Amino acid sequence: MGKSIRLKKGYDIKLLGEASKEISEIPVADIFAVKPTDYLSITPKLVVKEGDEVLAGSSLFFDKKRPEINFPSPVSGEVVEIVRGAKRKVLEIRILADKTSKYAKTPIPTKLEAQNIKDALLKGNLWSLLRQRPFSIIPSIEEQPKAIFVSTFDTAPLAPDLSFVIEQNKIAFDKGLAVLSELSSGNLEVGTEAGSSLSLSAGTQNEFSGPHPSGNVGVQIHHVSPIKAGETIWYLDAQDVIILGEFFNSGEYHAERLVPITGSEVSTPSYIKAKVGQSLTKLFSEQVSESNVRFIQGNVLSGAISHKEDFLSFYTSQLTVIPEGNKAEFLGWLLPSAKKLSLSRTYFSWLMPNKKYDVDTNTHGEERAFVMSGQYEKVLPMNIMPVQLLKAIIAGDIEKMEALGIYEIAEEDLALCEFVCTSKIEVQKIVREGLDLMRTEG
């Protein structure tokens, strides 16, 4: 047993549209799409062209700067279209899927050792399951992390119940943890929710309690093994541990995830079994009747804006649909209301802590002067000074950014700060700009 940590700062946003624990399998789509833009800081170089036949798990492209890292196809079939944007940037590789998928087979070593595991992941084109802090990017194969982290619970609004997801795939999850324990030379840290009955096959169990963002892997790293300059920690989502375990059990890339479709605009919020790259058009059409809505891949705090004709992104483990807030509101916050959510006592929501809300995307104002209000510090359970750090990023002061802890954070860790900000500062955008600057210039 590792540490038991109680976090007091943070906030649980309770929204309507939680997914029931029912799993439905949506029909296999004809067209799948792999999006190189899902992966941060890579320059894709295609290894396929239109008309090529591919297997599930075979390479579609590699990173031009690190050619040993390839990216897999989730299904077998024919590459039917390469969608390009400005300056011929590759946006999507579309594949007409076979009715029954055929898999590329990767030899799995009988004895699991760190180098053997690395070799298998590279041959199987699955190195992209791993991500690293700092920077939240795919790690280099030469680096040796001081630890690997996995969080087994998610506290974001309407997030998937990862205990439920793991229960459905316990054998593969246990195998994945065993592999990661060897890959990390025994330094595997697994975050569990206080009171969880989840049993672990490997790793040190660290227990966390408290509101969101206690489930964020970045917050857990900060309290268990803070990152200093020159250090690297790798991490995976729990669903990626399952894919990893399945790969080391079968030698095949099975790209399935259990994804909850959530939000107040969804007719029957529930879990779907979908493949990476799955077309979302039919799912959204069946589940959403309103037209003025926001489709999100991820949660409402840190997810990416999507659309009805989109495809499931590589790291997406949740879909959310909420109303758009593109309408004017007479007198705005001046009118008292019990229907609005507020962390301050501007509205009466503080009298009803368990009430669930139907929020939209309206920010109720535009960006204004950055003020020291103490709002960020109330919801960020990390020992850093967020406002000073953000100002250092805006000023491009690399030394201050490093001293104030930029290696500790990623966008999702400060998403609540953006939510509570009365100045409407785009906190997550600033954090990403700072991380990119540190990576290229630091």
CSV table of C-alpha atoms in Angstrom, one decimal:
chain,number,residue,atom,x,y,z
A,1,MET,CA,0.0,0.0,0.0
A,2,GLY,CA,1.3,3.4,-0.9
A,3,LYS,CA,0.0,6.8,0.2
A,4,SER,CA,-3.4,7.8,1.3
A,5,ILE,CA,-4.0,11.4,0.3
A,6,ARG,CA,-7.1,13.6,1.1
A,7,LEU,CA,-7.5,16.6,-1.1
A,8,LYS,CA,-9.8,19.4,0.1
A,9,LYS,CA,-9.5,21.8,-2.8
A,10,GLY,CA,-11.5,21.3,-6.0
A,11,TYR,CA,-15.1,21.1,-7.1
A,12,ASP,CA,-17.5,18.4,-8.3
A,13,ILE,CA,-19.6,19.8,-11.1
A,14,LYS,CA,-22.9,17.8,-11.1
A,15,LEU,CA,-24.6,17.7,-14.5
A,16,LEU,CA,-27.7,16.1,-15.9
A,17,GLY,CA,-27.1,13.3,-18.4
A,18,GLU,CA,-25.0,10.7,-16.5
A,19,ALA,CA,-24.6,7.4,-18.3
A,20,SER,CA,-26.5,4.4,-17.0
A,21,LYS,CA,-24.4,1.2,-16.7
A,22,GLU,CA,-25.8,-0.4,-19.8
A,23,ILE,CA,-23.5,-1.3,-22.7
A,24,SER,CA,-24.7,-1.3,-26.2
A,25,GLU,CA,-22.7,-2.3,-29.3
A,26,ILE,CA,-23.2,0.1,-32.1
A,27,PRO,CA,-23.1,-1.4,-35.7
A,28,VAL,CA,-19.6,-1.5,-37.2
A,29,ALA,CA,-19.3,1.5,-39.4
A,30,ASP,CA,-18.2,1.2,-43.0
A,31,ILE,CA,-15.7,4.1,-42.8
A,32,PHE,CA,-13.1,4.6,-40.0
A,33,ALA,CA,-10.8,7.6,-39.8
A,34,VAL,CA,-7.4,7.9,-38.0
A,35,LYS,CA,-6.5,11.6,-37.2
A,36,PRO,CA,-2.8,12.4,-36.8
A,37,THR,CA,-4.0,15.6,-35.1
A,38,ASP,CA,-5.0,13.5,-32.1
A,39,TYR,CA,-1.3,13.2,-31.2
A,40,LEU,CA,0.5,16.3,-29.9
A,41,SER,CA,3.8,17.4,-31.3
A,42,ILE,CA,4.3,14.9,-34.1
A,43,THR,CA,4.9,15.4,-37.8
A,44,PRO,CA,3.1,12.6,-39.6
A,45,LYS,CA,4.7,10.9,-42.6
A,46,LEU,CA,2.4,8.5,-44.4
A,47,VAL,CA,3.4,4.9,-45.2
A,48,VAL,CA,0.1,4.2,-47.0
A,49,LYS,CA,-1.6,5.6,-50.0
A,50,GLU,CA,-5.2,5.5,-51.3
A,51,GLY,CA,-6.0,2.0,-52.5
A,52,ASP,CA,-3.7,0.2,-50.1
A,53,GLU,CA,-4.9,-2.7,-48.0
A,54,VAL,CA,-4.2,-2.6,-44.3
A,55,LEU,CA,-4.6,-4.9,-41.3
A,56,ALA,CA,-5.8,-3.9,-37.8
A,57,GLY,CA,-2.6,-2.8,-36.1
A,58,SER,CA,-0.5,-2.2,-39.2
A,59,SER,CA,1.2,1.2,-39.6
A,60,LEU,CA,-0.5,4.1,-41.3
A,61,PHE,CA,2.1,6.7,-40.7
A,62,PHE,CA,5.1,7.5,-38.5
A,63,ASP,CA,6.5,10.6,-36.7
A,64,LYS,CA,9.0,12.2,-39.1
A,65,LYS,CA,11.1,13.4,-36.2
A,66,ARG,CA,11.1,10.0,-34.5
A,67,PRO,CA,10.6,7.4,-37.3
A,68,GLU,CA,10.7,4.5,-34.9
A,69,ILE,CA,7.2,5.5,-33.6
A,70,ASN,CA,4.4,4.3,-35.9
A,71,PHE,CA,0.7,4.7,-35.6
A,72,PRO,CA,-1.7,1.9,-36.2
A,73,SER,CA,-4.9,1.3,-38.1
A,74,PRO,CA,-7.8,0.3,-35.8
A,75,VAL,CA,-9.4,-2.0,-38.5
A,76,SER,CA,-8.5,-3.9,-41.6
A,77,GLY,CA,-9.7,-2.7,-44.9
A,78,GLU,CA,-8.8,-0.4,-47.8
A,79,VAL,CA,-7.4,3.1,-47.5
A,80,VAL,CA,-10.0,5.0,-49.5
A,81,GLU,CA,-9.2,8.7,-48.8
A,82,ILE,CA,-6.4,10.8,-47.4
A,83,VAL,CA,-8.0,14.1,-46.2
A,84,ARG,CA,-5.7,17.0,-46.2
A,85,GLY,CA,-6.0,20.6,-45.0
A,86,ALA,CA,-3.9,23.8,-45.5
A,87,LYS,CA,-0.4,23.2,-46.7
A,88,ARG,CA,-1.3,19.6,-47.4
A,89,LYS,CA,-1.4,18.8,-43.7
A,90,VAL,CA,-2.8,15.3,-43.2
A,91,LEU,CA,-6.1,15.5,-41.3
A,92,GLU,CA,-7.6,12.1,-41.7
A,93,ILE,CA,-6.7,8.7,-43.1
A,94,ARG,CA,-10.1,7.1,-44.0
A,95,ILE,CA,-10.4,3.3,-44.2
A,96,LEU,CA,-13.2,1.2,-45.7
A,97,ALA,CA,-13.4,-1.5,-43.1
A,98,ASP,CA,-13.7,-5.2,-43.8
A,99,LYS,CA,-16.9,-6.8,-42.4
A,100,THR,CA,-14.7,-9.0,-40.3
A,101,SER,CA,-11.4,-7.4,-39.1
A,102,LYS,CA,-8.1,-9.1,-39.8
A,103,TYR,CA,-5.3,-8.4,-37.4
A,104,ALA,CA,-1.5,-7.9,-37.8
A,105,LYS,CA,0.2,-10.4,-35.5
A,106,THR,CA,3.1,-9.2,-33.3
A,107,PRO,CA,5.4,-11.8,-31.6
A,108,ILE,CA,5.1,-11.4,-27.8
A,109,PRO,CA,8.2,-12.3,-25.7
A,110,THR,CA,7.7,-15.2,-23.3
A,111,LYS,CA,9.8,-13.3,-20.7
A,112,LEU,CA,8.7,-9.8,-20.0
A,113,GLU,CA,11.6,-7.4,-19.5
A,114,ALA,CA,11.7,-3.6,-20.1
A,115,GLN,CA,13.6,-3.9,-23.4
A,116,ASN,CA,11.5,-6.8,-24.7
A,117,ILE,CA,8.3,-4.8,-23.9
A,118,LYS,CA,9.6,-1.7,-25.7
A,119,ASP,CA,10.5,-3.8,-28.7
A,120,ALA,CA,7.1,-5.4,-28.8
A,121,LEU,CA,5.3,-2.1,-28.5
A,122,LEU,CA,7.3,-0.6,-31.3
A,123,LYS,CA,6.8,-3.6,-33.6
A,124,GLY,CA,3.1,-3.6,-32.8
A,125,ASN,CA,2.8,0.2,-33.5
A,126,LEU,CA,1.4,0.8,-30.0
A,127,TRP,CA,4.0,3.1,-28.5
A,128,SER,CA,1.5,5.9,-28.7
A,129,LEU,CA,-0.5,4.4,-25.8
A,130,LEU,CA,2.2,5.9,-23.6
A,131,ARG,CA,2.3,9.6,-22.7
A,132,GLN,CA,4.7,11.5,-20.6
A,133,ARG,CA,4.8,14.3,-18.1
A,134,PRO,CA,6.0,17.0,-18.6
A,135,PHE,CA,4.3,18.1,-21.8
A,136,SER,CA,1.6,15.4,-22.2
A,137,ILE,CA,3.3,14.0,-25.4
A,138,ILE,CA,4.3,10.6,-26.6
A,139,PRO,CA,7.6,9.8,-24.9
A,140,SER,CA,10.9,9.1,-26.6
A,141,ILE,CA,12.0,5.4,-26.6
A,142,GLU,CA,15.5,6.3,-25.3
A,143,GLU,CA,14.1,7.8,-22.0
A,144,GLN,CA,13.7,5.9,-18.8
A,145,PRO,CA,10.9,7.3,-16.7
A,146,LYS,CA,11.3,7.5,-12.9
A,147,ALA,CA,7.8,5.9,-12.7
A,148,ILE,CA,4.7,5.0,-14.6
A,149,PHE,CA,1.3,6.3,-13.3
A,150,VAL,CA,-2.2,5.0,-13.9
A,151,SER,CA,-5.4,6.5,-12.5
A,152,THR,CA,-8.3,4.1,-12.0
A,153,PHE,CA,-10.9,6.8,-11.4
A,154,ASP,CA,-12.1,9.9,-13.2
A,155,THR,CA,-13.7,12.8,-11.3
A,156,ALA,CA,-14.5,15.0,-14.3
A,157,PRO,CA,-18.2,15.9,-15.0
A,158,LEU,CA,-20.1,12.9,-16.2
A,159,ALA,CA,-16.9,11.0,-16.6
A,160,PRO,CA,-16.9,7.2,-17.2
A,161,ASP,CA,-17.0,5.0,-14.1
A,162,LEU,CA,-13.6,3.3,-14.6
A,163,SER,CA,-14.3,0.7,-11.9
A,164,PHE,CA,-17.2,-0.5,-14.1
A,165,VAL,CA,-15.1,-0.4,-17.2
A,166,ILE,CA,-12.3,-2.3,-15.6
A,167,GLU,CA,-14.7,-4.9,-14.3
A,168,GLN,CA,-15.7,-5.7,-17.9
A,169,ASN,CA,-12.1,-6.3,-18.9
A,170,LYS,CA,-10.3,-7.3,-15.7
A,171,ILE,CA,-8.1,-10.0,-17.2
A,172,ALA,CA,-6.7,-7.6,-19.8
A,173,PHE,CA,-6.3,-4.8,-17.2
A,174,ASP,CA,-4.3,-7.1,-14.9
A,175,LYS,CA,-2.1,-8.1,-17.7
A,176,GLY,CA,-1.6,-4.5,-18.7
A,177,LEU,CA,-0.5,-3.6,-15.1
A,178,ALA,CA,1.9,-6.6,-15.0
A,179,VAL,CA,3.5,-5.4,-18.3
A,180,LEU,CA,3.8,-1.8,-17.0
A,181,SER,CA,5.3,-2.9,-13.8
A,182,GLU,CA,8.2,-4.6,-15.7
A,183,LEU,CA,8.5,-1.6,-18.1
A,184,SER,CA,8.8,0.8,-15.2
A,185,SER,CA,11.3,-1.5,-13.4
A,186,GLY,CA,8.9,-1.9,-10.5
A,187,ASN,CA,8.0,1.8,-10.2
A,188,LEU,CA,4.3,1.5,-11.2
A,189,GLU,CA,2.0,3.9,-9.2
A,190,VAL,CA,-1.7,3.2,-9.4
A,191,GLY,CA,-4.2,5.8,-8.1
A,192,THR,CA,-7.5,4.5,-6.7
A,193,GLU,CA,-10.5,6.2,-5.2
A,194,ALA,CA,-10.8,6.0,-1.4
A,195,GLY,CA,-12.9,3.0,-0.5
A,196,SER,CA,-12.5,1.3,-3.9
A,197,SER,CA,-12.7,-2.5,-3.9
A,198,LEU,CA,-10.5,-2.7,-7.0
A,199,SER,CA,-7.8,-5.3,-6.6
A,200,LEU,CA,-4.5,-4.7,-8.4
A,201,SER,CA,-2.3,-7.4,-9.9
A,202,ALA,CA,0.8,-5.1,-9.8
A,203,GLY,CA,2.0,-1.7,-8.7
A,204,THR,CA,1.8,0.4,-5.6
A,205,GLN,CA,-1.7,1.5,-4.7
A,206,ASN,CA,-2.1,5.2,-3.7
A,207,GLU,CA,-5.5,6.1,-2.4
A,208,PHE,CA,-7.1,9.5,-3.1
A,209,SER,CA,-10.2,11.2,-1.7
A,210,GLY,CA,-11.7,14.6,-2.5
A,211,PRO,CA,-13.5,16.5,-5.3
A,212,HIS,CA,-12.4,16.9,-8.9
A,213,PRO,CA,-9.6,17.0,-10.0
A,214,SER,CA,-8.4,14.3,-7.6
A,215,GLY,CA,-8.8,11.7,-10.4
A,216,ASN,CA,-6.4,13.5,-12.7
A,217,VAL,CA,-3.2,11.7,-13.1
A,218,GLY,CA,-1.3,15.0,-13.0
A,219,VAL,CA,-2.6,15.8,-9.5
A,220,GLN,CA,-1.7,12.3,-8.4
A,221,ILE,CA,1.8,12.6,-9.7
A,222,HIS,CA,2.2,16.0,-7.9
A,223,HIS,CA,1.3,14.4,-4.5
A,224,VAL,CA,3.1,11.1,-4.9
A,225,SER,CA,6.2,11.8,-7.0
A,226,PRO,CA,6.6,15.5,-8.1
A,227,ILE,CA,8.4,16.1,-11.3
A,228,LYS,CA,11.7,18.1,-11.2
A,229,ALA,CA,13.6,19.5,-14.1
A,230,GLY,CA,15.1,16.7,-16.2
A,231,GLU,CA,12.8,14.0,-14.8
A,232,THR,CA,10.1,12.2,-16.8
A,233,ILE,CA,7.1,10.2,-15.8
A,234,TRP,CA,5.0,8.1,-18.1
A,235,TYR,CA,1.2,7.6,-17.8
A,236,LEU,CA,-1.7,5.8,-19.4
A,237,ASP,CA,-5.5,6.0,-19.2
A,238,ALA,CA,-7.1,2.9,-17.6
A,239,GLN,CA,-8.7,2.0,-21.0
A,240,ASP,CA,-5.3,2.1,-22.6
A,241,VAL,CA,-4.0,-0.3,-20.0
A,242,ILE,CA,-6.7,-2.7,-21.1
A,243,ILE,CA,-5.7,-2.3,-24.8
A,244,LEU,CA,-2.1,-2.9,-23.8
A,245,GLY,CA,-3.0,-6.0,-21.8
A,246,GLU,CA,-5.0,-7.4,-24.6
A,247,PHE,CA,-2.1,-6.8,-27.0
A,248,PHE,CA,0.3,-8.7,-24.7
A,249,ASN,CA,-2.3,-11.5,-24.4
A,250,SER,CA,-3.0,-12.0,-28.1
A,251,GLY,CA,-0.3,-10.1,-30.0
A,252,GLU,CA,-3.1,-8.1,-31.7
A,253,TYR,CA,-4.3,-4.5,-31.5
A,254,HIS,CA,-7.9,-4.5,-30.4
A,255,ALA,CA,-8.9,-0.9,-30.4
A,256,GLU,CA,-12.2,-1.2,-28.5
A,257,ARG,CA,-13.2,1.2,-25.7
A,258,LEU,CA,-16.3,1.5,-23.5
A,259,VAL,CA,-17.3,5.1,-24.1
A,260,PRO,CA,-20.2,6.7,-22.2
A,261,ILE,CA,-22.3,9.1,-24.3
A,262,THR,CA,-23.4,11.7,-21.7
A,263,GLY,CA,-25.0,15.1,-21.3
A,264,SER,CA,-28.5,16.7,-21.0
A,265,GLU,CA,-29.1,16.6,-24.8
A,266,VAL,CA,-28.6,12.8,-25.1
A,267,SER,CA,-31.8,10.8,-25.1
A,268,THR,CA,-30.5,7.7,-23.4
A,269,PRO,CA,-27.1,8.3,-21.8
A,270,SER,CA,-25.3,4.9,-21.6
A,271,TYR,CA,-22.1,3.1,-22.5
A,272,ILE,CA,-21.2,2.1,-26.1
A,273,LYS,CA,-18.6,-0.4,-27.2
A,274,ALA,CA,-16.8,1.4,-30.0
A,275,LYS,CA,-13.5,1.2,-31.9
A,276,VAL,CA,-11.0,4.0,-32.2
A,277,GLY,CA,-11.8,5.9,-35.5
A,278,GLN,CA,-15.5,4.8,-35.4
A,279,SER,CA,-17.8,7.2,-37.2
A,280,LEU,CA,-20.0,9.0,-34.7
A,281,THR,CA,-22.6,10.2,-37.2
A,282,LYS,CA,-25.2,7.5,-36.7
A,283,LEU,CA,-24.7,7.5,-32.9
A,284,PHE,CA,-25.2,11.2,-32.6
A,285,SER,CA,-28.2,11.2,-35.0
A,286,GLU,CA,-30.0,8.5,-33.0
A,287,GLN,CA,-29.2,10.0,-29.6
A,288,VAL,CA,-29.5,13.7,-30.2
A,289,SER,CA,-32.6,15.4,-31.6
A,290,GLU,CA,-31.8,19.0,-31.0
A,291,SER,CA,-29.7,20.9,-33.5
A,292,ASN,CA,-28.3,23.8,-31.5
A,293,VAL,CA,-26.0,21.7,-29.4
A,294,ARG,CA,-22.3,21.3,-28.7
A,295,PHE,CA,-20.7,17.9,-29.4
A,296,ILE,CA,-17.6,17.3,-27.3
A,297,GLN,CA,-15.0,14.5,-27.3
A,298,GLY,CA,-14.2,14.3,-23.6
A,299,ASN,CA,-15.8,16.1,-20.7
A,300,VAL,CA,-17.2,19.7,-20.6
A,301,LEU,CA,-14.0,21.1,-18.9
A,302,SER,CA,-11.2,19.8,-21.1
A,303,GLY,CA,-12.8,18.0,-24.0
A,304,ALA,CA,-12.4,18.9,-27.7
A,305,ILE,CA,-15.1,20.4,-29.8
A,306,SER,CA,-16.5,17.8,-32.2
A,307,HIS,CA,-19.3,17.6,-34.7
A,308,LYS,CA,-21.9,15.2,-36.0
A,309,GLU,CA,-19.7,13.8,-38.8
A,310,ASP,CA,-16.6,13.3,-36.7
A,311,PHE,CA,-14.8,10.1,-35.8
A,312,LEU,CA,-13.8,8.8,-32.4
A,313,SER,CA,-10.4,10.1,-31.5
A,314,PHE,CA,-7.5,8.0,-30.3
A,315,TYR,CA,-7.5,9.1,-26.6
A,316,THR,CA,-11.3,9.8,-26.3
A,317,SER,CA,-13.0,7.9,-23.5
A,318,GLN,CA,-16.1,10.0,-23.1
A,319,LEU,CA,-18.6,11.8,-25.4
A,320,THR,CA,-20.7,14.7,-24.2
A,321,VAL,CA,-23.5,16.7,-25.7
A,322,ILE,CA,-24.8,19.9,-24.1
A,323,PRO,CA,-26.8,23.0,-25.3
A,324,GLU,CA,-25.0,25.7,-27.1
A,325,GLY,CA,-25.1,29.0,-25.2
A,326,ASN,CA,-25.2,31.3,-28.2
A,327,LYS,CA,-28.1,33.4,-27.0
A,328,ALA,CA,-28.3,36.7,-25.2
A,329,GLU,CA,-29.6,36.7,-21.7
A,330,PHE,CA,-31.6,39.7,-20.4
A,331,LEU,CA,-29.9,41.3,-17.3
A,332,GLY,CA,-27.6,38.2,-17.1
A,333,TRP,CA,-26.3,37.5,-13.6
A,334,LEU,CA,-28.3,40.4,-12.1
A,335,LEU,CA,-31.4,38.2,-12.0
A,336,PRO,CA,-31.6,35.8,-9.0
A,337,SER,CA,-32.1,32.2,-10.0
A,338,ALA,CA,-32.0,28.7,-8.4
A,339,LYS,CA,-31.3,27.1,-11.8
A,340,LYS,CA,-27.8,28.4,-12.3
A,341,LEU,CA,-24.6,26.8,-11.1
A,342,SER,CA,-22.1,29.0,-9.2
A,343,LEU,CA,-19.1,28.3,-7.0
A,344,SER,CA,-19.6,31.6,-5.3
A,345,ARG,CA,-22.9,32.6,-3.5
A,346,THR,CA,-24.1,34.7,-6.5
A,347,TYR,CA,-26.9,32.2,-7.0
A,348,PHE,CA,-28.7,29.9,-4.6
A,349,SER,CA,-26.9,26.8,-5.8
A,350,TRP,CA,-24.8,26.7,-2.6
A,351,LEU,CA,-28.1,25.8,-0.8
A,352,MET,CA,-28.5,22.7,-2.9
A,353,PRO,CA,-25.1,20.9,-3.1
A,354,ASN,CA,-26.5,17.7,-4.7
A,355,LYS,CA,-28.6,19.4,-7.4
A,356,LYS,CA,-27.7,18.5,-11.0
A,357,TYR,CA,-27.6,21.2,-13.6
A,358,ASP,CA,-28.3,21.6,-17.3
A,359,VAL,CA,-25.5,23.9,-18.3
A,360,ASP,CA,-24.8,25.3,-21.7
A,361,THR,CA,-21.7,26.8,-23.3
A,362,ASN,CA,-22.4,30.4,-22.6
A,363,THR,CA,-19.4,32.1,-20.9
A,364,HIS,CA,-21.6,35.1,-19.8
A,365,GLY,CA,-19.0,37.7,-20.8
A,366,GLU,CA,-15.8,38.3,-22.7
A,367,GLU,CA,-12.1,38.2,-21.7
A,368,ARG,CA,-11.2,41.1,-19.4
A,369,ALA,CA,-8.3,42.2,-17.1
A,370,PHE,CA,-6.5,39.4,-15.3
A,371,VAL,CA,-7.2,40.0,-11.6
A,372,MET,CA,-5.8,38.3,-8.4
A,373,SER,CA,-9.0,37.1,-7.0
A,374,GLY,CA,-7.9,33.8,-5.3
A,375,GLN,CA,-10.5,31.9,-7.4
A,376,TYR,CA,-7.9,29.6,-9.0
A,377,GLU,CA,-6.3,28.6,-5.7
A,378,LYS,CA,-9.6,27.4,-4.2
A,379,VAL,CA,-10.0,24.7,-6.9
A,380,LEU,CA,-6.5,23.7,-7.6
A,381,PRO,CA,-5.2,21.0,-5.2
A,382,MET,CA,-1.5,21.5,-6.2
A,383,ASN,CA,1.2,23.4,-4.4
A,384,ILE,CA,1.8,25.9,-7.2
A,385,MET,CA,0.8,29.5,-7.8
A,386,PRO,CA,-1.4,29.3,-10.9
A,387,VAL,CA,-1.9,33.0,-11.6
A,388,GLN,CA,1.8,33.8,-11.3
A,389,LEU,CA,2.6,30.8,-13.5
A,390,LEU,CA,0.1,31.9,-16.2
A,391,LYS,CA,1.5,35.4,-16.2
A,392,ALA,CA,5.0,34.0,-16.6
A,393,ILE,CA,3.8,32.0,-19.6
A,394,ILE,CA,2.2,35.0,-21.1
A,395,ALA,CA,5.5,36.9,-20.6
A,396,GLY,CA,7.5,34.0,-22.1
A,397,ASP,CA,9.7,34.0,-19.0
A,398,ILE,CA,11.2,30.5,-19.1
A,399,GLU,CA,13.1,30.6,-15.8
A,400,LYS,CA,10.0,31.7,-13.9
A,401,MET,CA,7.8,29.1,-15.6
A,402,GLU,CA,10.2,26.4,-14.5
A,403,ALA,CA,10.5,27.8,-11.0
A,404,LEU,CA,6.7,28.1,-10.7
A,405,GLY,CA,6.1,24.4,-11.6
A,406,ILE,CA,5.1,24.2,-15.3
A,407,TYR,CA,6.6,20.7,-15.5
A,408,GLU,CA,3.8,19.6,-13.1
A,409,ILE,CA,0.8,20.6,-15.1
A,410,ALA,CA,-1.1,20.0,-18.2
A,411,GLU,CA,-4.3,21.6,-19.6
A,412,GLU,CA,-6.7,19.3,-17.8
A,413,ASP,CA,-5.2,20.1,-14.4
A,414,LEU,CA,-6.1,23.8,-14.6
A,415,ALA,CA,-9.5,23.3,-16.4
A,416,LEU,CA,-11.4,24.1,-13.3
A,417,CYS,CA,-9.5,27.4,-13.0
A,418,GLU,CA,-10.8,28.3,-16.4
A,419,PHE,CA,-14.3,27.3,-15.4
A,420,VAL,CA,-14.4,29.5,-12.3
A,421,CYS,CA,-12.5,32.4,-13.9
A,422,THR,CA,-14.6,35.6,-13.8
A,423,SER,CA,-12.0,37.2,-16.2
A,424,LYS,CA,-12.8,34.6,-18.9
A,425,ILE,CA,-9.1,33.8,-19.3
A,426,GLU,CA,-8.4,30.9,-21.7
A,427,VAL,CA,-6.3,29.2,-19.1
A,428,GLN,CA,-5.9,25.8,-20.9
A,429,LYS,CA,-4.8,27.5,-24.1
A,430,ILE,CA,-2.1,29.5,-22.2
A,431,VAL,CA,-0.9,26.3,-20.5
A,432,ARG,CA,-0.4,24.6,-23.8
A,433,GLU,CA,1.5,27.6,-25.2
A,434,GLY,CA,3.7,27.5,-22.2
A,435,LEU,CA,4.4,23.8,-22.4
A,436,ASP,CA,5.2,24.0,-26.2
A,437,LEU,CA,7.6,26.9,-25.4
A,438,MET,CA,9.3,25.0,-22.7
A,439,ARG,CA,9.7,21.9,-24.9
A,440,THR,CA,11.2,23.8,-27.8
A,441,GLU,CA,13.2,26.5,-26.0
A,442,GLY,CA,13.6,25.3,-22.4
